[in-house]
Amino acid sequence: MAKLKFQITMSLDGYVAGPGQSPENPLGEGGGALHEWAFATRAFRETHHLEGAADGETGLDDEHAARWNENVGATIMGRNMFGPVRGRWGDSDWTGWWGDDPPYHTPVFVLTNHARDPIQMQGGTTFEFVTDGIESALEQARAAAEELDVAIGGGAETVQQYLRAGLVDEMEIHVVPLLLGGGSRLFENLDGRPAGYECTELVSSPAVAHFRYARKS
Amino acid sequence: MAKLKFQITMSLDGYVAGPGQSPENPLGEGGGALHEWAFATRAFRETHHLEGAADGETGLDDEHAARWNENVGATIMGRNMFGPVRGRWGDSDWTGWWGDDPPYHTPVFVLTNHARDPIQMQGGTTFEFVTDGIESALEQARAAAEELDVAIGGGAETVQQYLRAGLVDEMEIHVVPLLLGGGSRLFENLDGRPAGYECTELVSSPAVAHFRYARKS
């Protein structure tokens, strides 16, 4: 059956964004370094249309970065992950952080309190704005993904909402040896631990340890 | 120069003991599983006089477990790590969790608010009780260790005190894929991040990822 899954990079001290986050600096102080391991890989560079993709690293981290959109038919993300605009959309022309051709190439459902018309991007990505909660977003994303999986794109709050609701089937946490000292904690606001998961894989490179979990069947 | 260092095992969600800690259950709910990786190793089984030590696992995790008392001439620990007795010692005959021959084989300085006479154990371990703070304990431990290193035995609060004071030279965090959901967080109460460290090693087995840090010189 199609799964709901996410992957996210966390510092050793538990943060997926650094302290002092702001609309202009969404990853917070030092938070950009969280993703250096991914930026170095060929898979990430290719999916994100970065220059010199062919020179990207291959190997373990590349294999894990490549899973990012593997078998994914739709993505759900929080509004802060989509962009810095707060409150009503008004006449905002914000269409995400990712340029004209975002790396998703599928429908992306953005959780928000404020309705907005869908936005059609190049390369098959559409942003659709969901105002009636996480279950509705998941239902719409599952329908759009057909037999493929649905990914949660982030950020921490959105992931926590789905974990609290017990809806996540698989997760992969990439732990990097950064100490950020503040910011958005991934494992917080969960009413206890996410129960019923088992670690199915733990591997590491010198840059990052990959912890993969699946819901016990 | 002799170093101040520690190593500690943490769940992926950041805890070094589980929720619901009590004097009778110092590792909290689920916290015992933190140390399963270490219990499986030959080095841990030997230093802790466990049965079947020769059958313990060798390999990566064993090498890291073996560092636990490598080059260590003295240990500092918090009172809760030493035992469940609270307040004044009175006529308590508590001598630690480790039996007659504790695995330290060196002086161990226990941070407490309540004076107590030193306790001489078998095998070279002595417990000395320090009532005048972490700097004093470190000074006494350094003197006792002579040219060897001083280890912080735990728990989280004691480690945090030395990190906050900027006194730690090296640390190794063993991250296991447990999700405990509560308990004692290692990276908390630090007034921001422990600054000035670099990761010198990141390796993993299927059971645990070992993150090693050193203070940048």
PDB file of N, CA and C in Angstrom, chain A residues 70-108:
ATOM      1  N   GLU A  70      11.970   9.259  -4.282  1.00  0.00           N
ATOM      2  CA  GLU A  70      11.764   7.921  -4.833  1.00  0.00           C
ATOM      3  C   GLU A  70      10.341   7.455  -4.557  1.00  0.00           C
ATOM      4  N   ASN A  71       9.652   7.094  -5.586  1.00  0.00           N
ATOM      5  CA  ASN A  71       8.290   6.554  -5.456  1.00  0.00           C
ATOM      6  C   ASN A  71       7.306   7.547  -4.828  1.00  0.00           C
ATOM      7  N   VAL A  72       7.631   8.830  -4.912  1.00  0.00           N
ATOM      8  CA  VAL A  72       6.765   9.852  -4.313  1.00  0.00           C
ATOM      9  C   VAL A  72       5.822  10.414  -5.373  1.00  0.00           C
ATOM     10  N   GLY A  73       4.517  10.363  -5.074  1.00  0.00           N
ATOM     11  CA  GLY A  73       3.527  10.877  -6.013  1.00  0.00           C
ATOM     12  C   GLY A  73       2.913  12.200  -5.613  1.00  0.00           C
ATOM     13  N   ALA A  74       3.148  12.617  -4.376  1.00  0.00           N
ATOM     14  CA  ALA A  74       2.646  13.914  -3.908  1.00  0.00           C
ATOM     15  C   ALA A  74       3.369  14.263  -2.613  1.00  0.00           C
ATOM     16  N   THR A  75       3.445  15.556  -2.338  1.00  0.00           N
ATOM     17  CA  THR A  75       4.140  16.035  -1.140  1.00  0.00           C
ATOM     18  C   THR A  75       3.209  16.958  -0.355  1.00  0.00           C
ATOM     19  N   ILE A  76       3.355  16.909   0.977  1.00  0.00           N
ATOM     20  CA  ILE A  76       2.631  17.825   1.856  1.00  0.00           C
ATOM     21  C   ILE A  76       3.673  18.666   2.589  1.00  0.00           C
ATOM     22  N   MET A  77       3.446  19.958   2.680  1.00  0.00           N
ATOM     23  CA  MET A  77       4.387  20.767   3.463  1.00  0.00           C
ATOM     24  C   MET A  77       3.638  21.846   4.239  1.00  0.00           C
ATOM     25  N   GLY A  78       4.296  22.333   5.277  1.00  0.00           N
ATOM     26  CA  GLY A  78       3.741  23.447   6.033  1.00  0.00           C
ATOM     27  C   GLY A  78       3.946  24.748   5.289  1.00  0.00           C
ATOM     28  N   ARG A  79       3.193  25.734   5.680  1.00  0.00           N
ATOM     29  CA  ARG A  79       3.266  27.007   4.985  1.00  0.00           C
ATOM     30  C   ARG A  79       4.638  27.670   5.126  1.00  0.00           C
ATOM     31  N   ASN A  80       5.273  27.528   6.296  1.00  0.00           N
ATOM     32  CA  ASN A  80       6.577  28.168   6.482  1.00  0.00           C
ATOM     33  C   ASN A  80       7.658  27.518   5.626  1.00  0.00           C
ATOM     34  N   MET A  81       7.441  26.267   5.316  1.00  0.00           N
ATOM     35  CA  MET A  81       8.359  25.575   4.405  1.00  0.00           C
ATOM     36  C   MET A  81       8.165  26.093   2.976  1.00  0.00           C
ATOM     37  N   PHE A  82       6.930  26.461   2.666  1.00  0.00           N
ATOM     38  CA  PHE A  82       6.638  26.966   1.317  1.00  0.00           C
ATOM     39  C   PHE A  82       7.207  28.375   1.120  1.00  0.00           C
ATOM     40  N   GLY A  83       7.136  29.177   2.155  1.00  0.00           N
ATOM     41  CA  GLY A  83       7.650  30.532   1.965  1.00  0.00           C
ATOM     42  C   GLY A  83       7.485  31.416   3.174  1.00  0.00           C
ATOM     43  N   PRO A  84       8.026  32.636   3.102  1.00  0.00           N
ATOM     44  CA  PRO A  84       8.045  33.543   4.251  1.00  0.00           C
ATOM     45  C   PRO A  84       6.790  34.389   4.407  1.00  0.00           C
ATOM     46  N   VAL A  85       5.846  34.290   3.471  1.00  0.00           N
ATOM     47  CA  VAL A  85       4.654  35.136   3.557  1.00  0.00           C
ATOM     48  C   VAL A  85       3.770  34.658   4.719  1.00  0.00           C
ATOM     49  N   ARG A  86       3.337  35.554   5.583  1.00  0.00           N
ATOM     50  CA  ARG A  86       2.477  35.194   6.701  1.00  0.00           C
ATOM     51  C   ARG A  86       1.085  35.796   6.498  1.00  0.00           C
ATOM     52  N   GLY A  87       0.098  35.261   7.208  1.00  0.00           N
ATOM     53  CA  GLY A  87      -1.254  35.815   7.139  1.00  0.00           C
ATOM     54  C   GLY A  87      -1.879  35.585   5.771  1.00  0.00           C
ATOM     55  N   ARG A  88      -2.786  36.472   5.395  1.00  0.00           N
ATOM     56  CA  ARG A  88      -3.478  36.325   4.104  1.00  0.00           C
ATOM     57  C   ARG A  88      -2.492  36.488   2.952  1.00  0.00           C
ATOM     58  N   TRP A  89      -2.792  35.809   1.868  1.00  0.00           N
ATOM     59  CA  TRP A  89      -1.889  35.836   0.720  1.00  0.00           C
ATOM     60  C   TRP A  89      -1.957  37.178  -0.021  1.00  0.00           C
ATOM     61  N   GLY A  90      -3.158  37.830   0.031  1.00  0.00           N
ATOM     62  CA  GLY A  90      -3.299  39.107  -0.663  1.00  0.00           C
ATOM     63  C   GLY A  90      -2.864  38.973  -2.107  1.00  0.00           C
ATOM     64  N   ASP A  91      -2.064  39.901  -2.569  1.00  0.00           N
ATOM     65  CA  ASP A  91      -1.629  39.819  -3.966  1.00  0.00           C
ATOM     66  C   ASP A  91      -0.201  39.290  -4.068  1.00  0.00           C
ATOM     67  N   SER A  92       0.193  38.498  -3.052  1.00  0.00           N
ATOM     68  CA  SER A  92       1.546  37.932  -3.074  1.00  0.00           C
ATOM     69  C   SER A  92       1.761  37.101  -4.334  1.00  0.00           C
ATOM     70  N   ASP A  93       2.937  37.273  -4.949  1.00  0.00           N
ATOM     71  CA  ASP A  93       3.260  36.440  -6.105  1.00  0.00           C
ATOM     72  C   ASP A  93       4.302  35.376  -5.723  1.00  0.00           C
ATOM     73  N   TRP A  94       4.416  35.099  -4.439  1.00  0.00           N
ATOM     74  CA  TRP A  94       5.380  34.085  -3.956  1.00  0.00           C
ATOM     75  C   TRP A  94       5.010  32.698  -4.486  1.00  0.00           C
ATOM     76  N   THR A  95       5.967  32.024  -5.081  1.00  0.00           N
ATOM     77  CA  THR A  95       5.703  30.684  -5.617  1.00  0.00           C
ATOM     78  C   THR A  95       6.725  29.662  -5.112  1.00  0.00           C
ATOM     79  N   GLY A  96       7.212  29.887  -3.880  1.00  0.00           N
ATOM     80  CA  GLY A  96       8.139  28.908  -3.303  1.00  0.00           C
ATOM     81  C   GLY A  96       9.590  29.329  -3.458  1.00  0.00           C
ATOM     82  N   TRP A  97      10.449  28.558  -2.768  1.00  0.00           N
ATOM     83  CA  TRP A  97      11.883  28.866  -2.730  1.00  0.00           C
ATOM     84  C   TRP A  97      12.625  28.299  -3.934  1.00  0.00           C
ATOM     85  N   TRP A  98      11.943  27.563  -4.809  1.00  0.00           N
ATOM     86  CA  TRP A  98      12.656  26.636  -5.682  1.00  0.00           C
ATOM     87  C   TRP A  98      12.726  27.060  -7.147  1.00  0.00           C
ATOM     88  N   GLY A  99      12.363  28.341  -7.432  1.00  0.00           N
ATOM     89  CA  GLY A  99      12.439  28.801  -8.822  1.00  0.00           C
ATOM     90  C   GLY A  99      11.255  28.318  -9.647  1.00  0.00           C
ATOM     91  N   ASP A 100      11.385  28.444 -10.955  1.00  0.00           N
ATOM     92  CA  ASP A 100      10.253  28.169 -11.855  1.00  0.00           C
ATOM     93  C   ASP A 100       9.960  26.676 -11.982  1.00  0.00           C
ATOM     94  N   ASP A 101      10.970  25.856 -11.768  1.00  0.00           N
ATOM     95  CA  ASP A 101      10.826  24.407 -11.954  1.00  0.00           C
ATOM     96  C   ASP A 101      11.223  23.699 -10.660  1.00  0.00           C
ATOM     97  N   PRO A 102      10.336  23.683  -9.679  1.00  0.00           N
ATOM     98  CA  PRO A 102      10.678  23.091  -8.367  1.00  0.00           C
ATOM     99  C   PRO A 102      10.998  21.602  -8.497  1.00  0.00           C
ATOM    100  N   PRO A 103      11.749  21.079  -7.542  1.00  0.00           N
ATOM    101  CA  PRO A 103      12.240  19.706  -7.671  1.00  0.00           C
ATOM    102  C   PRO A 103      11.180  18.638  -7.406  1.00  0.00           C
ATOM    103  N   TYR A 104       9.933  19.027  -7.188  1.00  0.00           N
ATOM    104  CA  TYR A 104       8.920  18.041  -6.802  1.00  0.00           C
ATOM    105  C   TYR A 104       8.333  17.287  -7.991  1.00  0.00           C
ATOM    106  N   HIS A 105       7.960  18.029  -9.041  1.00  0.00           N
ATOM    107  CA  HIS A 105       7.394  17.409 -10.256  1.00  0.00           C
ATOM    108  C   HIS A 105       6.128  16.605  -9.985  1.00  0.00           C
ATOM    109  N   THR A 106       5.424  16.968  -8.935  1.00  0.00           N
ATOM    110  CA  THR A 106       4.160  16.310  -8.538  1.00  0.00           C
ATOM    111  C   THR A 106       3.309  17.384  -7.860  1.00  0.00           C
ATOM    112  N   PRO A 107       2.071  17.059  -7.521  1.00  0.00           N
ATOM    113  CA  PRO A 107       1.297  17.987  -6.700  1.00  0.00           C
ATOM    114  C   PRO A 107       1.922  18.139  -5.308  1.00  0.00           C
ATOM    115  N   VAL A 108       1.939  19.369  -4.824  1.00  0.00           N
ATOM    116  CA  VAL A 108       2.429  19.673  -3.481  1.00  0.00           C
ATOM    117  C   VAL A 108       1.290  20.370  -2.729  1.00  0.00           C
TER     118      VAL A 108
END
